Amino acid sequence: MIRHLAVLVLLALSLARGADSQQAPAPREWWRDTVCYEIFVRSFQDSDGDGVGDLKGLISRLPYLTDLGVGCLWLMPIAQSPSYHGYDVTNYYRINRDYGSDEDFRQFMAEAHRRGIRVVVDLVLNHMSSEHPYFKSALLDRESPYRDWFLWSPTQRQSKGWSVPTWHKVEERDEYYYGLFWRGMPDLNLANPAVTEEAKKVARYWLTEMNVDGFRLDAVGLFFEDGDNPRNGPGTHPWLRDYTSYIRQVKPAAFTVGEVWDSVETMRAYYPDQLDAYFAFPLADGVIDAARKGSSRSLLFQLDQVQRSFPRGRYGSFLRNHDQTRTMTELNGDGRRAKLAATLLLTMPGVPFVYYGEELGMTGAKPDPRLRTPMPWNRQTSMGFTTGLPWEPLQPDSLTANVEAQSSDRGSLLNHYRAMIRLRGSLSALGSTGDFVALETGSDHVLAYLRRDEKSAAVVIANLSDRAVDGPKISLAKSALGRENYSIRSAFGRADASSLRVSAEGRIEKWSPVATMEPLSSVILEIIPDR
Ligand code: CA
């Protein structure tokens, strides 16, 4: 009996402690209040004239990034690798010599941190390079200690839904190894505890020795196979849970964002207790669609899905990344549509990621190197990217789509990005975790939504069509706002109304804050309760 009482007391105490920890919420994670910027170091800035971007070059461009307003960088792979892209690593503990020395990287981290910019690096754990010594050993010798680091089959197999061969013949014997992307990238066997141990060691090295602020984890959805289905195999979620908790032990503030290129439905299984966030690919397509086709329909569907399915704000929003046709190319070179897409990206919930050069409207379509061309800075030789011969030719429109030309043009896409990023930083309702409520406009061509947090509220209205719209009327059956009168402040664009009245039932009825909306334009209105 006494023992039972003691157990009850202990239980009560631990419950009380639980309640306490609920009353004192954890400090807000830094990544919830920032805009991230994805950089391909090879293409950003060359410092020594060899035509290859490098860390010293990147350091020299930090003022540009500060000016743009981004607070977090994602560097595509920077570890040693034989390929131009770096996604096949030969040494996880060395900086790619093309990019500089380990010391250069430490200096870069110090300079970035001095400016309040955090850095996450690409971590490629699904596969390594076939040139990695561990794979070479396993390939050569079936008795190698690294044999079980990879996946072997006595017969030829093929992954479902993959058009290229995924099992590759070993020349020396009748055996095949698994390399989903190509024979130069053998998949790692993450079910082997020794591989997991090594993956943790790699994370610890970058977090502690290199002082990075987190990781973008490549191809997370392909870590574990399910028979011949390469995606989302059993083992994925327990593995991610364990790995993330290890990362948090080493550096509690570290940010992890993963690539799961899949449906929102499938991505649900990756929450709530694995990585901090994952890129919302279907949402990115929704934004591009809205800007290209002039209809809000698919975007509103995706936004609804994402809001229902993911924990608040815990996803990466973006337009395009290094694997996709550039936004400006998708939008057929229409700068107004590119601005609209930027407005939407930077006023929606989620952690926004901007792929380098998107702010200039850089163009590019596959093959892959053309999605990753050098950044055009000015009107000098090779647009200031290098004094030598660039590793890959710049895009033909670099004469106009460069930083210098757009900085001096008030109406440029670059200045639009700067304004939107600044606005997101100053009007907290627009941030990653604020409420998102779609508003009725009576037209697929006009998209409107309310953003709100405990400090502020804003309405975003976008005319997605290439025709002017007279007095779009905005309604909401059941308001997310209480009954009140609000004053209107134009945060971007111009409002013609000075107030908004929310009825007793909490409804907004045919509110017309703008007399005419120009084609492909947007306005952002802060709404301030009258007190
Ligand atoms: Ca260089």
JSON list of C-alpha atoms and ligand atoms in Angstrom, two decimals, residues 42 45-55 57 97-100 385-386, ligand 1:
[
{"chain": "A", "resi": 42, "resn": "ARG", "atom": "CA", "xyz": [30.56, 26.23, -57.77]},
{"chain": "A", "resi": 45, "resn": "GLN", "atom": "CA", "xyz": [31.49, 33.58, -57.03]},
{"chain": "A", "resi": 46, "resn": "ASP", "atom": "CA", "xyz": [34.99, 32.62, -58.14]},
{"chain": "A", "resi": 47, "resn": "SER", "atom": "CA", "xyz": [37.83, 34.31, -56.23]},
{"chain": "A", "resi": 48, "resn": "ASP", "atom": "CA", "xyz": [40.93, 33.06, -58.03]},
{"chain": "A", "resi": 49, "resn": "GLY", "atom": "CA", "xyz": [40.14, 33.02, -61.74]},
{"chain": "A", "resi": 50, "resn": "ASP", "atom": "CA", "xyz": [39.96, 29.27, -62.22]},
{"chain": "A", "resi": 51, "resn": "GLY", "atom": "CA", "xyz": [36.35, 29.58, -63.36]},
{"chain": "A", "resi": 52, "resn": "VAL", "atom": "CA", "xyz": [34.99, 27.66, -60.36]},
{"chain": "A", "resi": 53, "resn": "GLY", "atom": "CA", "xyz": [33.09, 29.36, -57.56]},
{"chain": "A", "resi": 54, "resn": "ASP", "atom": "CA", "xyz": [34.66, 28.91, -54.13]},
{"chain": "A", "resi": 55, "resn": "LEU", "atom": "CA", "xyz": [34.39, 29.72, -50.43]},
{"chain": "A", "resi": 57, "resn": "GLY", "atom": "CA", "xyz": [34.23, 34.09, -53.34]},
{"chain": "A", "resi": 97, "resn": "ARG", "atom": "CA", "xyz": [39.42, 21.25, -52.90]},
{"chain": "A", "resi": 98, "resn": "ASP", "atom": "CA", "xyz": [37.76, 23.07, -55.82]},
{"chain": "A", "resi": 99, "resn": "TYR", "atom": "CA", "xyz": [36.03, 25.20, -53.17]},
{"chain": "A", "resi": 100, "resn": "GLY", "atom": "CA", "xyz": [38.99, 25.83, -50.89]},
{"chain": "A", "resi": 385, "resn": "PHE", "atom": "CA", "xyz": [31.48, 35.68, -61.73]},
{"chain": "A", "resi": 386, "resn": "THR", "atom": "CA", "xyz": [35.10, 34.95, -62.70]},
{"chain": "B", "resi": 1, "resn": "CA", "atom": "CA", "xyz": [37.91, 29.29, -57.79]}
]
